[in-house]
């Protein structure tokens, strides 16, 4: 069993592990008024914002901040906290090439702030609603922030995490799906158990609070049921011979595809696929769980398929109504909360689930050892 | 449980040589370039890039070309593997792992989506954005980069794991390697693995141009621009396309009498932890990836017959890759022949690793090492046998395909010929 030996969080519940877990325990919500832009006409006026985050003051390399998207900034905060600093390889006595990194991350899809000036300088004189290619390649290019392309490359959160901690081991960079975060966690556990790495960082990071993305989230069926949110969540995994006096780890994981054509709005089989997946992962984990941190939104119609799929005797917990939709960060945040629940002694084993817009599903059982992963 | 053997039982490819495997193999054997003038795609009067490797029948009216390439390649691979447009396997034992890059943004969509929400000074107008919330937008929908996965899993009833890999230029190689591991450890019996990409639009080439990655050579024909390992190289030529492999549990494939294109023997991945756009000068990441791939395959360096290089044609990559190959395989006379397919097909970014894996399978099947085109003035720092100009006949049993990406992500695949 790969152990989860450390956690780092920058999420709407709080900046930093202790603040976030305290807010989780006391039941408070991370949703606040969205002060990023005037929200008149937008589906929700609130959002899951990370409060008090100042990347220039709180990240180890101030100069690198301008190269980072919001996703990367939140991710680096989380990984540095999880690793206990930037010198984790030396402190842990692990060779950099044996320390892997597995990430699911959103990327700066629109980079509106970066593109505004370039597009303005590329307008056609004849029709300001049209672009002039020659102007795009001349005055538009001159107005384009040369750092912008580096911020929008989709594996940049992984890159910045790896550079910050000096990790040179195996890697995996997955897309902006809640389920992808749990797959990254599962594959990291496989890498540890299979001997490909002596430690692994797992990162889920995303920043969905942006006016342009609001349009996307409406089309995906997320807004207005859930608010948009942002978070970075990181875990450190080590082999079960690690020096941990309260070992909690990944007991089992699985992934599957749900039949769906219209994303979140229409789970086509009303939970049958989820039921099979969650049942299978419990078999792999060697038995039932006490609690489920499920892909629950607090909306009965939307949650029907998930509730139909989850084990009936387990207590149901949900973070999304208190954080908003966190994209790639959702699964890892919930995994971190599950570790907290087990370490606090409230449950022995917790099933964490996540679903992506395309119907991709993943499930992980987190708990104390006593059963092995399949 | 014993590690299961992974066969490749289906292949689909869409590239600058076309979408027919026989045509691609012939072009590779004849050493043809797929490059054309970038100006054929849009006005480049003010953009100093001459060439691009376009898919010949790419329809510019298709806004989401990359997805089109991905779906074409996947459907061709499925048909190749199963002889029909269906997957003969229990649905929950079929997985999908495909790689994709940034969302493509045709100019017309930038006008409709971005300019339409800006004021005269170019400032984003929240009220205009709010008013558009109810308007469906294919472009916005594409920003969730799972369209190809969603279409394939729906159309073919796939119920196993489905992932989108965003590992930059190494992404589709990682997709193949991890897909093989799913089969090795019994998670899946069949996996569709590969990648797709199209960045040949004004915003795409502008971004790569600003990163300093593209060749700006103007004093030659488009076919002569891409010059991996040559002393005169100055950057890569942008390519596009898609490639998908059907990976299958060998025991199952044998039982159903499937054809074997080759085998996935091992994957190695590593990170440079150095710079975004430059490889670590000592090549440690590339070395680690190649050694790990060999180790997973149970092969020694002297058992590799050919290396399909990452070979972008950028000054830094080719010299660093050469140095790394020497550390693993030895110097000239010891290391196996190595060539760059990007000399003919350009760099198709997220698709490159899968495209080049297919080219490796063709090389093993046909006994033909593809050449490095335009290698007329070998760089002294790239002094291995890079198979210049003309294809070479050779018996190939084991090959390594390298893919190294922006952000210092490295992946090497060890592939084996049909047993």
PDB file of N, CA and C in Angstrom, chain B residues 36-74:
ATOM      1  N   UNK B  36       4.838  21.920 -46.880  1.00  0.00           N
ATOM      2  CA  UNK B  36       4.313  22.836 -47.901  1.00  0.00           C
ATOM      3  C   UNK B  36       4.508  24.255 -47.371  1.00  0.00           C
ATOM      4  N   UNK B  37       4.166  25.233 -48.222  1.00  0.00           N
ATOM      5  CA  UNK B  37       4.298  26.622 -47.780  1.00  0.00           C
ATOM      6  C   UNK B  37       3.222  26.957 -46.751  1.00  0.00           C
ATOM      7  N   UNK B  38       3.644  27.570 -45.645  1.00  0.00           N
ATOM      8  CA  UNK B  38       2.665  28.012 -44.642  1.00  0.00           C
ATOM      9  C   UNK B  38       1.727  29.048 -45.256  1.00  0.00           C
ATOM     10  N   UNK B  39       2.236  29.792 -46.224  1.00  0.00           N
ATOM     11  CA  UNK B  39       1.420  30.818 -46.878  1.00  0.00           C
ATOM     12  C   UNK B  39       0.237  30.229 -47.634  1.00  0.00           C
ATOM     13  N   UNK B  40       0.266  28.916 -47.862  1.00  0.00           N
ATOM     14  CA  UNK B  40      -0.911  28.280 -48.474  1.00  0.00           C
ATOM     15  C   UNK B  40      -2.090  28.247 -47.499  1.00  0.00           C
ATOM     16  N   UNK B  41      -1.779  28.392 -46.212  1.00  0.00           N
ATOM     17  CA  UNK B  41      -2.836  28.304 -45.198  1.00  0.00           C
ATOM     18  C   UNK B  41      -3.397  29.672 -44.832  1.00  0.00           C
ATOM     19  N   UNK B  42      -2.520  30.673 -44.752  1.00  0.00           N
ATOM     20  CA  UNK B  42      -2.970  32.040 -44.459  1.00  0.00           C
ATOM     21  C   UNK B  42      -1.841  32.998 -44.817  1.00  0.00           C
ATOM     22  N   UNK B  43      -2.167  34.281 -44.806  1.00  0.00           N
ATOM     23  CA  UNK B  43      -1.217  35.312 -45.218  1.00  0.00           C
ATOM     24  C   UNK B  43      -0.056  35.396 -44.227  1.00  0.00           C
ATOM     25  N   UNK B  44       1.157  35.161 -44.703  1.00  0.00           N
ATOM     26  CA  UNK B  44       2.325  35.206 -43.820  1.00  0.00           C
ATOM     27  C   UNK B  44       3.265  36.346 -44.191  1.00  0.00           C
ATOM     28  N   UNK B  45       2.723  37.358 -44.841  1.00  0.00           N
ATOM     29  CA  UNK B  45       3.559  38.488 -45.262  1.00  0.00           C
ATOM     30  C   UNK B  45       4.387  39.033 -44.102  1.00  0.00           C
ATOM     31  N   UNK B  46       3.776  39.094 -42.916  1.00  0.00           N
ATOM     32  CA  UNK B  46       4.469  39.661 -41.757  1.00  0.00           C
ATOM     33  C   UNK B  46       4.881  38.593 -40.754  1.00  0.00           C
ATOM     34  N   UNK B  47       5.019  37.369 -41.209  1.00  0.00           N
ATOM     35  CA  UNK B  47       5.409  36.287 -40.294  1.00  0.00           C
ATOM     36  C   UNK B  47       6.505  35.469 -40.970  1.00  0.00           C
ATOM     37  N   UNK B  48       7.681  35.449 -40.345  1.00  0.00           N
ATOM     38  CA  UNK B  48       8.864  34.883 -40.995  1.00  0.00           C
ATOM     39  C   UNK B  48       8.952  33.372 -40.835  1.00  0.00           C
ATOM     40  N   UNK B  49       7.925  32.681 -41.198  1.00  0.00           N
ATOM     41  CA  UNK B  49       7.970  31.222 -41.185  1.00  0.00           C
ATOM     42  C   UNK B  49       7.505  30.715 -42.539  1.00  0.00           C
ATOM     43  N   UNK B  50       8.322  29.872 -43.128  1.00  0.00           N
ATOM     44  CA  UNK B  50       8.084  29.477 -44.516  1.00  0.00           C
ATOM     45  C   UNK B  50       7.230  28.218 -44.650  1.00  0.00           C
ATOM     46  N   UNK B  51       7.438  27.259 -43.754  1.00  0.00           N
ATOM     47  CA  UNK B  51       6.914  25.910 -44.027  1.00  0.00           C
ATOM     48  C   UNK B  51       5.985  25.405 -42.940  1.00  0.00           C
ATOM     49  N   UNK B  52       5.146  24.457 -43.324  1.00  0.00           N
ATOM     50  CA  UNK B  52       4.310  23.702 -42.385  1.00  0.00           C
ATOM     51  C   UNK B  52       4.066  22.335 -42.999  1.00  0.00           C
ATOM     52  N   UNK B  53       3.871  21.348 -42.161  1.00  0.00           N
ATOM     53  CA  UNK B  53       3.570  19.995 -42.651  1.00  0.00           C
ATOM     54  C   UNK B  53       2.088  19.731 -42.413  1.00  0.00           C
ATOM     55  N   UNK B  54       1.291  20.071 -43.406  1.00  0.00           N
ATOM     56  CA  UNK B  54      -0.161  19.971 -43.296  1.00  0.00           C
ATOM     57  C   UNK B  54      -0.657  18.598 -43.723  1.00  0.00           C
ATOM     58  N   UNK B  55      -1.719  18.174 -43.090  1.00  0.00           N
ATOM     59  CA  UNK B  55      -2.419  16.984 -43.574  1.00  0.00           C
ATOM     60  C   UNK B  55      -3.024  17.341 -44.930  1.00  0.00           C
ATOM     61  N   UNK B  56      -2.754  16.553 -45.969  1.00  0.00           N
ATOM     62  CA  UNK B  56      -3.099  16.973 -47.339  1.00  0.00           C
ATOM     63  C   UNK B  56      -4.570  17.322 -47.544  1.00  0.00           C
ATOM     64  N   UNK B  57      -5.457  16.540 -46.946  1.00  0.00           N
ATOM     65  CA  UNK B  57      -6.870  16.785 -47.197  1.00  0.00           C
ATOM     66  C   UNK B  57      -7.541  17.508 -46.045  1.00  0.00           C
ATOM     67  N   UNK B  58      -6.750  18.178 -45.220  1.00  0.00           N
ATOM     68  CA  UNK B  58      -7.336  18.895 -44.081  1.00  0.00           C
ATOM     69  C   UNK B  58      -8.298  19.960 -44.593  1.00  0.00           C
ATOM     70  N   UNK B  59      -9.511  19.910 -44.104  1.00  0.00           N
ATOM     71  CA  UNK B  59     -10.533  20.838 -44.559  1.00  0.00           C
ATOM     72  C   UNK B  59     -10.531  22.056 -43.639  1.00  0.00           C
ATOM     73  N   UNK B  60     -10.076  23.222 -44.135  1.00  0.00           N
ATOM     74  CA  UNK B  60     -10.001  24.395 -43.254  1.00  0.00           C
ATOM     75  C   UNK B  60     -11.357  24.848 -42.741  1.00  0.00           C
ATOM     76  N   UNK B  61     -12.403  24.340 -43.346  1.00  0.00           N
ATOM     77  CA  UNK B  61     -13.743  24.704 -42.855  1.00  0.00           C
ATOM     78  C   UNK B  61     -14.079  23.980 -41.556  1.00  0.00           C
ATOM     79  N   UNK B  62     -13.320  22.921 -41.224  1.00  0.00           N
ATOM     80  CA  UNK B  62     -13.547  22.215 -39.958  1.00  0.00           C
ATOM     81  C   UNK B  62     -12.834  22.989 -38.858  1.00  0.00           C
ATOM     82  N   UNK B  63     -13.593  23.558 -37.956  1.00  0.00           N
ATOM     83  CA  UNK B  63     -12.997  24.399 -36.915  1.00  0.00           C
ATOM     84  C   UNK B  63     -12.127  23.580 -35.973  1.00  0.00           C
ATOM     85  N   UNK B  64     -12.539  22.370 -35.679  1.00  0.00           N
ATOM     86  CA  UNK B  64     -11.798  21.540 -34.730  1.00  0.00           C
ATOM     87  C   UNK B  64     -11.037  20.458 -35.486  1.00  0.00           C
ATOM     88  N   UNK B  65     -10.037  20.895 -36.227  1.00  0.00           N
ATOM     89  CA  UNK B  65      -9.291  19.956 -37.068  1.00  0.00           C
ATOM     90  C   UNK B  65      -8.618  18.870 -36.242  1.00  0.00           C
ATOM     91  N   UNK B  66      -8.078  19.264 -35.098  1.00  0.00           N
ATOM     92  CA  UNK B  66      -7.322  18.276 -34.322  1.00  0.00           C
ATOM     93  C   UNK B  66      -8.223  17.116 -33.905  1.00  0.00           C
ATOM     94  N   UNK B  67      -9.444  17.440 -33.498  1.00  0.00           N
ATOM     95  CA  UNK B  67     -10.368  16.368 -33.116  1.00  0.00           C
ATOM     96  C   UNK B  67     -10.704  15.505 -34.328  1.00  0.00           C
ATOM     97  N   UNK B  68     -10.836  16.142 -35.467  1.00  0.00           N
ATOM     98  CA  UNK B  68     -11.087  15.384 -36.695  1.00  0.00           C
ATOM     99  C   UNK B  68      -9.950  14.395 -36.945  1.00  0.00           C
ATOM    100  N   UNK B  69      -8.733  14.857 -36.789  1.00  0.00           N
ATOM    101  CA  UNK B  69      -7.587  13.954 -36.974  1.00  0.00           C
ATOM    102  C   UNK B  69      -7.625  12.814 -35.960  1.00  0.00           C
ATOM    103  N   UNK B  70      -7.914  13.153 -34.721  1.00  0.00           N
ATOM    104  CA  UNK B  70      -7.947  12.130 -33.678  1.00  0.00           C
ATOM    105  C   UNK B  70      -9.013  11.070 -33.943  1.00  0.00           C
ATOM    106  N   UNK B  71     -10.182  11.537 -34.326  1.00  0.00           N
ATOM    107  CA  UNK B  71     -11.273  10.588 -34.584  1.00  0.00           C
ATOM    108  C   UNK B  71     -10.981   9.739 -35.815  1.00  0.00           C
ATOM    109  N   UNK B  72     -10.433  10.364 -36.854  1.00  0.00           N
ATOM    110  CA  UNK B  72     -10.091   9.580 -38.058  1.00  0.00           C
ATOM    111  C   UNK B  72      -9.068   8.503 -37.731  1.00  0.00           C
ATOM    112  N   UNK B  73      -8.045   8.902 -36.992  1.00  0.00           N
ATOM    113  CA  UNK B  73      -6.992   7.931 -36.650  1.00  0.00           C
ATOM    114  C   UNK B  73      -7.552   6.814 -35.778  1.00  0.00           C
ATOM    115  N   UNK B  74      -8.381   7.174 -34.819  1.00  0.00           N
ATOM    116  CA  UNK B  74      -8.931   6.153 -33.908  1.00  0.00           C
ATOM    117  C   UNK B  74      -9.835   5.189 -34.667  1.00  0.00           C
TER     118      UNK B  74
END
